CSV table of C-alpha atoms and ligand atoms in Angstrom, one decimal:
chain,number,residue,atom,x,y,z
A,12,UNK,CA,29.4,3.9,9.6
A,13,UNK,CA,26.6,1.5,9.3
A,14,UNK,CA,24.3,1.5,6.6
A,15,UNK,CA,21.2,-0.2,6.2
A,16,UNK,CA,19.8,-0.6,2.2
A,17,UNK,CA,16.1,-2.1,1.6
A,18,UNK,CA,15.2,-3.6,-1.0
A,19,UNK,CA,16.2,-6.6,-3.0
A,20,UNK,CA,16.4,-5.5,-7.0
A,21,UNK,CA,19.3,-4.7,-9.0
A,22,UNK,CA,18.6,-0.9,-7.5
A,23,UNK,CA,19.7,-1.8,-4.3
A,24,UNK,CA,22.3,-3.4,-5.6
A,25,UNK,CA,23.8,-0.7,-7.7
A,26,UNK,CA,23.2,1.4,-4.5
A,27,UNK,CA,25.1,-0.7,-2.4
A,28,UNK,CA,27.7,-0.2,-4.9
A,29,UNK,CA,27.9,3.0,-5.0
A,30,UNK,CA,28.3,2.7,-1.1
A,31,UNK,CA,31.2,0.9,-1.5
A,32,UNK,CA,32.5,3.5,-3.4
A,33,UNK,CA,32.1,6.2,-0.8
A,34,UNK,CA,34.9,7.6,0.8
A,35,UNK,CA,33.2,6.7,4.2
A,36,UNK,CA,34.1,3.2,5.2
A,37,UNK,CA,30.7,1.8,5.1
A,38,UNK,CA,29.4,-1.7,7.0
A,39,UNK,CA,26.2,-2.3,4.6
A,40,UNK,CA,23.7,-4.8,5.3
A,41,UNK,CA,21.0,-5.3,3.1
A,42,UNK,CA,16.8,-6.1,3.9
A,43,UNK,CA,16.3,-8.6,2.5
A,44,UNK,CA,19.0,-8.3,-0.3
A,45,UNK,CA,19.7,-11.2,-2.9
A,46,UNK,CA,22.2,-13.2,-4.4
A,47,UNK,CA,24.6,-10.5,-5.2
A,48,UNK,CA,24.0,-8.5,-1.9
A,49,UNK,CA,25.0,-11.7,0.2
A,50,UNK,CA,28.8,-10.8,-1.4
A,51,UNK,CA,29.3,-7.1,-0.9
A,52,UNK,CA,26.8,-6.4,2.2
A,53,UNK,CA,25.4,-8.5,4.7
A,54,UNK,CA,21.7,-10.1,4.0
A,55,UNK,CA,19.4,-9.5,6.6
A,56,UNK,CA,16.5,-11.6,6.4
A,57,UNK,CA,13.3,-8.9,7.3
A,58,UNK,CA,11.0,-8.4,4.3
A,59,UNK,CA,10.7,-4.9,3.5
A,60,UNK,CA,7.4,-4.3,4.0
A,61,UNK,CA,7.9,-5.7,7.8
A,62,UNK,CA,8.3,-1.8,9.4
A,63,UNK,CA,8.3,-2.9,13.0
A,64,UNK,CA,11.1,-5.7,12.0
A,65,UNK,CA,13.7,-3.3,10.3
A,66,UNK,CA,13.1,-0.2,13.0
A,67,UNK,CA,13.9,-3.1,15.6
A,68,UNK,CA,16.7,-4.1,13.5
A,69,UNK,CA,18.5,-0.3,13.0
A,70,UNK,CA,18.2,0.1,16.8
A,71,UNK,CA,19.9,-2.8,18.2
A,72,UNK,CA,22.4,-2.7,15.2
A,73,UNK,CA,23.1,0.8,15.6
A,74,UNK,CA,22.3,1.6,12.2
A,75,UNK,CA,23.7,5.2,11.0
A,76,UNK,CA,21.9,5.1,7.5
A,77,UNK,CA,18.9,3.9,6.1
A,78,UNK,CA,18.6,3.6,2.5
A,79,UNK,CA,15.2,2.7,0.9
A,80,UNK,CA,15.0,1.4,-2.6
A,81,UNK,CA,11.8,0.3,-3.2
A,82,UNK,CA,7.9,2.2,-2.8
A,83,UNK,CA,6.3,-0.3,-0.6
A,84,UNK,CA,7.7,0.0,2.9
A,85,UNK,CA,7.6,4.0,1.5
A,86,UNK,CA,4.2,4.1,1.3
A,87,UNK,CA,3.6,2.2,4.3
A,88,UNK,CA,5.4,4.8,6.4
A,89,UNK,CA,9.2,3.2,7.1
A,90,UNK,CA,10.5,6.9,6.9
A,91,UNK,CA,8.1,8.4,9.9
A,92,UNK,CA,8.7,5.2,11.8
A,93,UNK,CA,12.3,5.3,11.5
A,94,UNK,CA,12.6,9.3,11.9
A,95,UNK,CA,10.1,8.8,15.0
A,96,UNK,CA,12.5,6.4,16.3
A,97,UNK,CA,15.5,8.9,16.0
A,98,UNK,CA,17.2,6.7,13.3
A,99,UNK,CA,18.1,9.0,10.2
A,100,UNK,CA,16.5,7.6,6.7
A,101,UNK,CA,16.8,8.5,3.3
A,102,UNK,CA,13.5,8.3,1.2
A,103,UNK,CA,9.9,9.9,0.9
A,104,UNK,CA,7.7,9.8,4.0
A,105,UNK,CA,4.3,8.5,3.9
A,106,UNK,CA,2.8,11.8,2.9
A,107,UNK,CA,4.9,12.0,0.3
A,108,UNK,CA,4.8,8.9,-0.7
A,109,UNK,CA,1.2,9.2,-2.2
A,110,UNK,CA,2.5,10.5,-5.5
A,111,UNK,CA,3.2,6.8,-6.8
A,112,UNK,CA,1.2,5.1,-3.4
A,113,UNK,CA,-2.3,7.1,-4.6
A,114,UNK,CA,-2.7,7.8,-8.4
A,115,UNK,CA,-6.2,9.7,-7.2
A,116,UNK,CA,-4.4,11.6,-5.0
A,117,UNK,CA,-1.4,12.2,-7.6
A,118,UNK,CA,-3.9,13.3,-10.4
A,119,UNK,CA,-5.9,15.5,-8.1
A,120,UNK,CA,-2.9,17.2,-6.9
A,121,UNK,CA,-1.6,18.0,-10.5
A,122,UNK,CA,-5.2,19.5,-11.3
A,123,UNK,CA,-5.5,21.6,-7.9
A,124,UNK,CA,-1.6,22.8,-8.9
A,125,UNK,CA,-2.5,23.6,-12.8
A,126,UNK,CA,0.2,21.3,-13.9
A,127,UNK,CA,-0.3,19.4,-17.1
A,128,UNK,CA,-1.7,15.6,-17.4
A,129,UNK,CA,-4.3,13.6,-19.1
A,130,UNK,CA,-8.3,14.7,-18.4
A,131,UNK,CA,-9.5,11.8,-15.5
A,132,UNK,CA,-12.5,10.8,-13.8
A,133,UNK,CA,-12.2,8.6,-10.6
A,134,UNK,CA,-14.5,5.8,-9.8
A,135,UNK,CA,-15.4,3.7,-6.7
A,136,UNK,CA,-18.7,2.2,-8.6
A,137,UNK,CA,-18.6,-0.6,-11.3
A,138,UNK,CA,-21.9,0.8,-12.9
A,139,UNK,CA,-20.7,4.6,-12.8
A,140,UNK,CA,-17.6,4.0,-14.1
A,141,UNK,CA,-19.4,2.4,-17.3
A,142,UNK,CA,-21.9,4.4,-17.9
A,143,UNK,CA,-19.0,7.1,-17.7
A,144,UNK,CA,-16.9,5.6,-20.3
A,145,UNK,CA,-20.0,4.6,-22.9
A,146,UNK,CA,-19.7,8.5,-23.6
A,147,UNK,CA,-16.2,8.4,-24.1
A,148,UNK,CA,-14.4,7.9,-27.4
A,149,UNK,CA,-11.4,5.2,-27.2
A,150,UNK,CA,-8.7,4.4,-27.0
A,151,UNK,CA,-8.7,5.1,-22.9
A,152,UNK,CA,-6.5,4.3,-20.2
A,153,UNK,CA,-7.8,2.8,-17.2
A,154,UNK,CA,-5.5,3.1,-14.2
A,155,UNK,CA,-5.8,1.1,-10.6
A,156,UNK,CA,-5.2,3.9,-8.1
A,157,UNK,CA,-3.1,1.8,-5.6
A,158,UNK,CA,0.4,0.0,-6.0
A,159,UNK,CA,0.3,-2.6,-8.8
A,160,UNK,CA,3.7,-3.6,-9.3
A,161,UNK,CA,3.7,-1.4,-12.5
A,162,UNK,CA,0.5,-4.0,-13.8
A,163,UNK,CA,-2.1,-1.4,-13.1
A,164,UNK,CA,-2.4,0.2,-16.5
A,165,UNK,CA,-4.6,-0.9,-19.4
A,166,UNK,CA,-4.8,1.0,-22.5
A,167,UNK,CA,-7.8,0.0,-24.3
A,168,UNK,CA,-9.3,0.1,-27.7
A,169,UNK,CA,-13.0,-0.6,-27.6
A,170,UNK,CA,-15.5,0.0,-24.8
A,171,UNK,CA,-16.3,-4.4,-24.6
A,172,UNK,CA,-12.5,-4.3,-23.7
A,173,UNK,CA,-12.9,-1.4,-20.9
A,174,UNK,CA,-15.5,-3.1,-19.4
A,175,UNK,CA,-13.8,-6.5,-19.1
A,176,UNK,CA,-11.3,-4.2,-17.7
A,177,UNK,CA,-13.1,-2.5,-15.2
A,178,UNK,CA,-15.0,-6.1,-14.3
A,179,UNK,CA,-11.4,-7.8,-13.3
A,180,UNK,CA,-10.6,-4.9,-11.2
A,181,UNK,CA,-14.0,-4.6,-9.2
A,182,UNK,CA,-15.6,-7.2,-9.5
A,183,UNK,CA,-12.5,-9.9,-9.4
A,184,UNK,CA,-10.8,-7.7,-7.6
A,185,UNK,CA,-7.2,-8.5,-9.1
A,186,UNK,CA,-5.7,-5.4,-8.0
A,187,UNK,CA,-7.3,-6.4,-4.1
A,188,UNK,CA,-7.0,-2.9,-2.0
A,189,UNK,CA,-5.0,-1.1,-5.1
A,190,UNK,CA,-8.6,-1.4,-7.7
A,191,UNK,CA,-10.7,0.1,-4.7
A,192,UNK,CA,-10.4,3.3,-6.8
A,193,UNK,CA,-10.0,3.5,-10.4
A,194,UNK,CA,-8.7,6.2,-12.9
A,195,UNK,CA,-10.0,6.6,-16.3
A,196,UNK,CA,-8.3,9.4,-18.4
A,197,UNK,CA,-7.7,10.4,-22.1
A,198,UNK,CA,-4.9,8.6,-24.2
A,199,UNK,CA,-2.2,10.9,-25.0
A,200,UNK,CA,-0.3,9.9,-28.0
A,201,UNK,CA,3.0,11.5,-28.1
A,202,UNK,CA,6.5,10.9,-26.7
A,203,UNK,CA,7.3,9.2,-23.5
A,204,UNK,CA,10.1,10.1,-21.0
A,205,UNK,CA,11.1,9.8,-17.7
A,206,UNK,CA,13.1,12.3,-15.5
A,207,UNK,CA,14.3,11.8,-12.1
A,208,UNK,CA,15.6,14.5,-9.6
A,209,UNK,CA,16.6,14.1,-6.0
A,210,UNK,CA,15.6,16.8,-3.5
A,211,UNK,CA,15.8,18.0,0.5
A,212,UNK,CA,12.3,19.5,0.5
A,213,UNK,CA,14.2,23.0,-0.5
A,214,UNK,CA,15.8,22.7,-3.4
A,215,UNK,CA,16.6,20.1,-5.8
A,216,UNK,CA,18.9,18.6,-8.0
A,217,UNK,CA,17.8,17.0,-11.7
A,218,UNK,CA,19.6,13.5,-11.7
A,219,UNK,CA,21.3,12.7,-16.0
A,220,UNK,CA,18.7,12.0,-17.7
A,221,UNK,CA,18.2,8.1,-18.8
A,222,UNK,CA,15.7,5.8,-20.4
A,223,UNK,CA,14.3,2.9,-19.6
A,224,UNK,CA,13.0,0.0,-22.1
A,225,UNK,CA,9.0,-0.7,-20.6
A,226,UNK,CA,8.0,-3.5,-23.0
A,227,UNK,CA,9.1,-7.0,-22.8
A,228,UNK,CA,9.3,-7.4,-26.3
A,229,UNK,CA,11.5,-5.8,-28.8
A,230,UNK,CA,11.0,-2.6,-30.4
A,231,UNK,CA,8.8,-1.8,-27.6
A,232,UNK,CA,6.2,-4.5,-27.8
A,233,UNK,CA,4.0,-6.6,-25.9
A,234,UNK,CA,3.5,-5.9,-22.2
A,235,UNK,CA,4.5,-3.3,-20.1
A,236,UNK,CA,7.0,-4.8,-17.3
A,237,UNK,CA,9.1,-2.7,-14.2
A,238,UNK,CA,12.1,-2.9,-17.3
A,239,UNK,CA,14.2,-4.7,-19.3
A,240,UNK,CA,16.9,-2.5,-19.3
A,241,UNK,CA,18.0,0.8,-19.6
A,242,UNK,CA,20.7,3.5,-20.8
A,243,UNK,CA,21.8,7.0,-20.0
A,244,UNK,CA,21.9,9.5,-21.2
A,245,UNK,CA,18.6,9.7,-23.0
A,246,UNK,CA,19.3,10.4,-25.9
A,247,UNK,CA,15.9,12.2,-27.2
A,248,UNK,CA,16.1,14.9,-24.5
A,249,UNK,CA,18.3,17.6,-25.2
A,250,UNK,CA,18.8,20.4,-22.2
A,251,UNK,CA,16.3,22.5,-23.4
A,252,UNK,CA,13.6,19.8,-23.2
A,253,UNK,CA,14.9,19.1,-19.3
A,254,UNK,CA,14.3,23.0,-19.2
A,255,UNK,CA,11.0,23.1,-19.8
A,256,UNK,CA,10.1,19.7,-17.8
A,257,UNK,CA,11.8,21.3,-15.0
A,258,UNK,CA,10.0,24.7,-15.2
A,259,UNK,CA,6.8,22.8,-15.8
A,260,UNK,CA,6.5,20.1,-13.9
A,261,UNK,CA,9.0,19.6,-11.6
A,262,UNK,CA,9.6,23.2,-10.1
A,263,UNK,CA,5.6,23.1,-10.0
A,264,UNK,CA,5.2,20.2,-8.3
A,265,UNK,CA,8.2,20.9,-5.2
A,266,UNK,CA,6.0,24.0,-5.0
A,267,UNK,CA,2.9,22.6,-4.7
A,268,UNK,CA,4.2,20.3,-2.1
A,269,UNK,CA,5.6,23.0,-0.2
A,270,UNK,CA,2.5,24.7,-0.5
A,271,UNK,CA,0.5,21.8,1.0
A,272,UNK,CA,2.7,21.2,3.9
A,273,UNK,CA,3.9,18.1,2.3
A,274,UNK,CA,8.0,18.0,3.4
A,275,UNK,CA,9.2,16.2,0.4
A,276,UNK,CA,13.0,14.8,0.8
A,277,UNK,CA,14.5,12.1,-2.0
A,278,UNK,CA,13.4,10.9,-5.2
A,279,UNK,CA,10.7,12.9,-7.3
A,280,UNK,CA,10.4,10.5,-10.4
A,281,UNK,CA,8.3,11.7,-12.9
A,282,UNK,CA,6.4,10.0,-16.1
A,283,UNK,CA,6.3,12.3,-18.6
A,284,UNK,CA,4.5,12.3,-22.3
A,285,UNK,CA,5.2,15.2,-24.5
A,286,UNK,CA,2.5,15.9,-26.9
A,287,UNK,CA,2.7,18.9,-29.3
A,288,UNK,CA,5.3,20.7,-27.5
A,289,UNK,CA,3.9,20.4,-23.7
A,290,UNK,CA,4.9,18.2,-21.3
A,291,UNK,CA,2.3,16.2,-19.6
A,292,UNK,CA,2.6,13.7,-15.9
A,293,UNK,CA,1.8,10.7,-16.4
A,294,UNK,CA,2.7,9.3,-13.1
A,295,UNK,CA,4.7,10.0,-10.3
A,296,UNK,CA,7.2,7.6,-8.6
A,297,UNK,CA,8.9,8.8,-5.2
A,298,UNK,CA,12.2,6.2,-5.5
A,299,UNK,CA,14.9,5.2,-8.0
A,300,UNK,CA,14.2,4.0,-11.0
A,301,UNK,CA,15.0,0.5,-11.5
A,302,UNK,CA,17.1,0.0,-14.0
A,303,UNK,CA,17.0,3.4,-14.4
A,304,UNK,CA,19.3,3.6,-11.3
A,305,UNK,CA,21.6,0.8,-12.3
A,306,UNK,CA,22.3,3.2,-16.0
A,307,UNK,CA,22.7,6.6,-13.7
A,308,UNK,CA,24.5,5.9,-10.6
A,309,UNK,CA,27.6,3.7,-12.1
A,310,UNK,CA,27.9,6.8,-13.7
A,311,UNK,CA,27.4,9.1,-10.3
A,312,UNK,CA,31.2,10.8,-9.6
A,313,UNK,CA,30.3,12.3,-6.3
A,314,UNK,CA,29.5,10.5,-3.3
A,315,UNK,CA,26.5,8.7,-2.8
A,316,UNK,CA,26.6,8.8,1.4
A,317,UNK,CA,27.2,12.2,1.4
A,318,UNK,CA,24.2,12.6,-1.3
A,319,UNK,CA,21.8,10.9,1.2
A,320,UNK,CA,22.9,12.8,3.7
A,321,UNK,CA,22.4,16.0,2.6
A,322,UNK,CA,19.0,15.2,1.9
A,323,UNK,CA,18.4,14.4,5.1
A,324,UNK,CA,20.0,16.9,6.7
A,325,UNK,CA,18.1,19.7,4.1
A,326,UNK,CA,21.9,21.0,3.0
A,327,UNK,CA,21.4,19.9,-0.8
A,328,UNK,CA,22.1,23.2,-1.9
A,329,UNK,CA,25.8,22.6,-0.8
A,330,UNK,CA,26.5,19.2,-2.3
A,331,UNK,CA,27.8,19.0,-5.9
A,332,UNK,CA,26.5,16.3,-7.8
A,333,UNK,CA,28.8,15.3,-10.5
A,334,UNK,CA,28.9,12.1,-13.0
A,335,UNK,CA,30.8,11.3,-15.2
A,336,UNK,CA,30.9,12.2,-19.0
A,337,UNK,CA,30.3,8.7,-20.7
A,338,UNK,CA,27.3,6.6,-21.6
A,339,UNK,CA,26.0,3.6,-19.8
A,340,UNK,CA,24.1,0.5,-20.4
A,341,UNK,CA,22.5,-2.0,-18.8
A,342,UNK,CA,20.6,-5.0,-19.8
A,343,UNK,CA,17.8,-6.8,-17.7
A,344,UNK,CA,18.4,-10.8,-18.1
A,345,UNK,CA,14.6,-12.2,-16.7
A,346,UNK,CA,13.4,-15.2,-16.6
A,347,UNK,CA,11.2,-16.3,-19.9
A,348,UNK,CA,7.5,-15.9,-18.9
A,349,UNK,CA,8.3,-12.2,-16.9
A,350,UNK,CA,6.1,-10.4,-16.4
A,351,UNK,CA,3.8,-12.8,-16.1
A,352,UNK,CA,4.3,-16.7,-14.9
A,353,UNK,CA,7.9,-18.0,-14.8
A,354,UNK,CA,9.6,-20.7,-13.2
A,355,UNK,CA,12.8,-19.9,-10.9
A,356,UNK,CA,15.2,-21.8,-8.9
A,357,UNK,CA,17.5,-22.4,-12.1
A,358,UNK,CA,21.2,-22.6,-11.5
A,359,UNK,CA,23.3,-19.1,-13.0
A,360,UNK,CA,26.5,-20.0,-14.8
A,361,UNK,CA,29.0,-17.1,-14.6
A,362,UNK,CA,31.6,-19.7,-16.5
A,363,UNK,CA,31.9,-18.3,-19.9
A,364,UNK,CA,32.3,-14.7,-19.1
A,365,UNK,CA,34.6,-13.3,-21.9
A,366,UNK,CA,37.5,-11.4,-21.0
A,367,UNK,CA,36.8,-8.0,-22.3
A,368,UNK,CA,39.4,-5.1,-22.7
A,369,UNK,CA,38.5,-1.8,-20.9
A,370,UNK,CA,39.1,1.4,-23.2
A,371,UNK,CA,39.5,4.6,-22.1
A,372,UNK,CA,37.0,5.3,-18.8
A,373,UNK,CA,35.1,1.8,-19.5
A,374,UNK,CA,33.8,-0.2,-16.8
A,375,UNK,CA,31.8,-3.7,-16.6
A,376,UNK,CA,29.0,-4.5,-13.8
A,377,UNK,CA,26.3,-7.5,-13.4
A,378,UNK,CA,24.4,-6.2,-10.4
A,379,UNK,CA,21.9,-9.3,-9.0
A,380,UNK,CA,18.1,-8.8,-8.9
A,381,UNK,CA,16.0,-11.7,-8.7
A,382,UNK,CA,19.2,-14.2,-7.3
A,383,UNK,CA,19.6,-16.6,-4.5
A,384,UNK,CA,22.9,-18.4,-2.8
A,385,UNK,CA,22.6,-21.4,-2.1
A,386,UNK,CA,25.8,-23.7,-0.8
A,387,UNK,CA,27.7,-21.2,-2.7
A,388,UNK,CA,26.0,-21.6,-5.9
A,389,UNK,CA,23.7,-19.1,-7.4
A,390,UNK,CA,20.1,-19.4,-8.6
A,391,UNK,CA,17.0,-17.7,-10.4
A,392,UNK,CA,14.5,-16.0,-8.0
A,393,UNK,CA,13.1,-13.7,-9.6
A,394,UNK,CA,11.2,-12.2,-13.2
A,395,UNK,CA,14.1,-9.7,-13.4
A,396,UNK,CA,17.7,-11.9,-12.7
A,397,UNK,CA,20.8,-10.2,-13.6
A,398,UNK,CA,21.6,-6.2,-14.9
A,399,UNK,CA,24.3,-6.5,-16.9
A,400,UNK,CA,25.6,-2.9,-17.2
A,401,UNK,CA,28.6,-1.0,-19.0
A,402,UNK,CA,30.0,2.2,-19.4
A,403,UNK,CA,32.1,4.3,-21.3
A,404,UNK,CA,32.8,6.3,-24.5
A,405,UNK,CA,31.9,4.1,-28.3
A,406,UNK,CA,29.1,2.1,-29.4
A,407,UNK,CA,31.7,-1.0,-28.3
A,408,UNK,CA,29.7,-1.2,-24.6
A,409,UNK,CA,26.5,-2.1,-26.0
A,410,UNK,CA,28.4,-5.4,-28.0
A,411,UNK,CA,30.2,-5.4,-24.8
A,412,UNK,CA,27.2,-5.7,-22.9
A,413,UNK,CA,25.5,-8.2,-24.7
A,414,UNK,CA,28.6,-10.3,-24.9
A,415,UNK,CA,28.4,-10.8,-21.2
A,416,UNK,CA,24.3,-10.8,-21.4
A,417,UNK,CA,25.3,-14.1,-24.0
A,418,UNK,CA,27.6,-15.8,-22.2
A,419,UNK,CA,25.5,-15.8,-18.4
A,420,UNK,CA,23.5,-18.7,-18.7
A,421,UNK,CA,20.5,-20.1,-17.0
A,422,UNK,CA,17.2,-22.1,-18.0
A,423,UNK,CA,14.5,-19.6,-19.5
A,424,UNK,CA,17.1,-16.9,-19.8
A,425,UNK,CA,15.3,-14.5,-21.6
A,426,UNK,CA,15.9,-10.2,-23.1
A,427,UNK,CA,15.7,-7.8,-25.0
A,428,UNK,CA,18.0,-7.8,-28.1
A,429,UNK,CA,17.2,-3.9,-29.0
A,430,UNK,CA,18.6,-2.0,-25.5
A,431,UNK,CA,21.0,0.8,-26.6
A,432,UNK,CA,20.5,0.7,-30.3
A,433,UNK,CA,19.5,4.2,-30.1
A,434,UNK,CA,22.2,5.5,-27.6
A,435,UNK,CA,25.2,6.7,-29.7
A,436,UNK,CA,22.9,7.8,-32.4
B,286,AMP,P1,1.9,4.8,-15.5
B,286,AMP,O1,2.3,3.6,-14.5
B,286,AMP,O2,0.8,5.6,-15.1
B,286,AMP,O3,3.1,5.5,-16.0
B,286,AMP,O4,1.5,4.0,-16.8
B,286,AMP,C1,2.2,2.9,-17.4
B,286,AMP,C2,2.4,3.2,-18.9
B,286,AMP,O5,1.1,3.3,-19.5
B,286,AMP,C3,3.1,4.5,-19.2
B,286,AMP,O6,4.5,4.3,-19.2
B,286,AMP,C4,2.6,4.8,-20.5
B,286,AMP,O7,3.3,4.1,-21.6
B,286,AMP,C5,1.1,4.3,-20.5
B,286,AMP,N1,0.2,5.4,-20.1
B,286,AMP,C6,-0.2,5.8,-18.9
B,286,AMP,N2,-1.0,6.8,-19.0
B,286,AMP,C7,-1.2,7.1,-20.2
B,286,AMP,C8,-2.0,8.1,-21.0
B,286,AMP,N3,-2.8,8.9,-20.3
B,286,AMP,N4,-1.9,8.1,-22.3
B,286,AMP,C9,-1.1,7.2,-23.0
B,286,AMP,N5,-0.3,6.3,-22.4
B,286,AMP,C10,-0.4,6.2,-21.0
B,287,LIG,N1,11.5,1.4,-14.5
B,287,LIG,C1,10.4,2.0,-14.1
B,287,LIG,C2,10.2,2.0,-12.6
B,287,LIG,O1,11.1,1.8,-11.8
B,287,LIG,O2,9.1,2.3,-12.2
């Protein structure tokens, strides 16, 4: 079989993996992939959000699979243009897609379907959107509408700061097309969470639960980035919190969907903040995780081809979904500066890796993100390098973890000491 994976983070790479561990004999290639992919798949040089390129590509390749990691080519409509093409493809099509593509659309659809999330106001207008907020007591989030790269949110403390907020987005225009329409909502101080569950459009399947670590600095500090690493289970939800999150938001929202003719098939991610017992969206993503995927599918038992393809296919129902009973890690090694200016092209030592003993079930991974090969050597590319990632049973694969996160060196090498503390407690 031949299987097609886009994307280029350490989600595609932990996909591809996973792949490889299929009982189908796989031939991956990967759009454009990175210094890791090059090894176990072959790196196809077509960006992902060049539709026309990859649909041309699956055809004359004969392509059997399509695997989609990241929201862009999503929301740009690679799933219609592949189905319309008779090529099968795993992920959300453009309709769908406007849960993370469209905050506006996402918030209105959570009001219309009397599911819980923070009061909002849209704006298109500078002017109205201030004198809106000189009524409002802070702090308030302020939310571009499109796709930001996860930069889109501002929290903010004092009305000076909302309106140097709403000036960058529209009247510098930072966000471009994305600040066209902004969302201003309430702050909601309580417990953040994220859940993830895969579905055919008929029923659905909750995904273990993980975490992932937003803020660059430690103990959650500093800015908001896509993640610097990540561990599952989470260890703050207990199966009656999942409970209510499914009954409340997630069966809710497949219905909804259903409801508005919206066919729904792959990844429903959802944001959650739990404030005095309810559980409120805070923002929809239609894909993987990443690193939540990295912590979750070295974990997955069952097989991941099979998985896509009974989403496709709408045969979910049948397909058991197992993984495995031990606790993962994984640590995002970025380059200093991330996620704002950094400098890549730095050459990645693998060198001094320690030789680690496995225990009982434990297993070792450093899936590449932001990697290139070059003459056989790697190098930085990106803000988020390397996921180094372990699993198994005892505390030891977080030490085991940052051993190897220690001993991978590269110029501006830069993470989070703090990723797991909480995991085995
Ligand atoms: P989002 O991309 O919408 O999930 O927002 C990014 C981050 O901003 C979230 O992970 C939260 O930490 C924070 N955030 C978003 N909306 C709110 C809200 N209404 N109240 C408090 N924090 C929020
Ligand atoms: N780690 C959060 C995300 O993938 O959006």
């Amino acid at each position: 079989m031949k299987i097609l994976v886009i994307g280029s983070g350490g989600r595609e790479s932990v996909i591809i993996h996973a792949i490889k561990n299929s009982r189908i004999d796989a031939e991956v290639y990967c759009a454009p992939g990175n210094g890791g992919t090059f090894y176990n798949s072959e790196n196809v040089m077509i960006k992902q959000d060049d539709i026309n390129g990859l649909v041309n590509f699956a055809k004359n390749h004969k392509i059997d699979l399509t695997v989609v990691g990241p929201e862009v080519p999503l929301s740009l409509g690679i799933v219609d243009e592949f189905t319309k093409n008779g090529l099968k493809i795993f992920g959300t099509n453009k309709r769908a897609s406007l849960l993370e593509s469209s905050k506006e659309y996402a918030k209105d659809f959570l009001k219309r379907n009397s599911i819980k999330t923070a009061d909002y106001r849209s704006f298109t207008d500078f002017t109205q959107a201030i004198n809106f907020i000189k009524e409002k007591p802070h702090p308030l989030v302020i939310k571009a509408s499109g796709l930001a790269a996860g930069k889109g949110v501002f929290i903010s403390n004092s009305f000076e700061g909302s309106k140097n907020i709403l000036d960058s987005i529209f009247n510098k225009n930072i966000f471009g097309k994305s600040g066209k329409t902004v969302i201003v909502e309430d702050y909601l101080d309580g417990f953040e969470l994220s859940y993830m569950v895969i579905t055919d459009g008929v029923s659905y399947k909750p995904l273990i639960t993980s975490m992932d670590y937003k803020k660059v600095l430690d103990g959650d500090k500093g800015e908001n980035t896509g993640g610097m690493g990540a561990v599952s289970p989470n260890p703050f939800v207990s199966p009656g919190l999942e409970d209510k999150i499914n009954k409340t938001i997630i069966e809710p929202t497949l219905e909804g969907l259903k409801k508005e003719g919206v066919d729904y098939k792959g990844i429903l991610y959802a944001g959650v903040m739990i404030k005095d017992g309810d559980a409120y969206v805070l923002e929809f993503n239609v894909r993987f995780g990443d690193p939540e995927a990295q912590a979750i599918l070295i974990r997955l038992k069952s097989d991941i081809v099979d998985l896509f393809l009974s989403v496709i296919d709408g045969n979910l129902k049948d397909y058991i979904l197992e993984f495995d009973d031990n606790k993962s890690i994984c640590i995002v090694l970025s380059s200093l500066g991330y996620p704002k200016d950094y400098k890549t092209g730095y050459e990645i030592s693998f060198d001094n890796l320690p030789n680690l003993s496995k225990d009982d079930g434990e297993d070792y991974y450093v899936f590449h993100a932001g990697t290139k090969m070059v003459n056989g050597k790697y190098y930085t590319d990106g803000g988020r390098v390397l996921n180094i990632c372990v699993k198994g049973k005892t505390p030891d694969i977080v030490n085991k973890a940052y051993d190897i996160a220690i001993n991978i060196n590269f110029e501006n090498k830069y993470y989070r000491n703090d990723i797991g503390k909480s995991l085995f407690k």
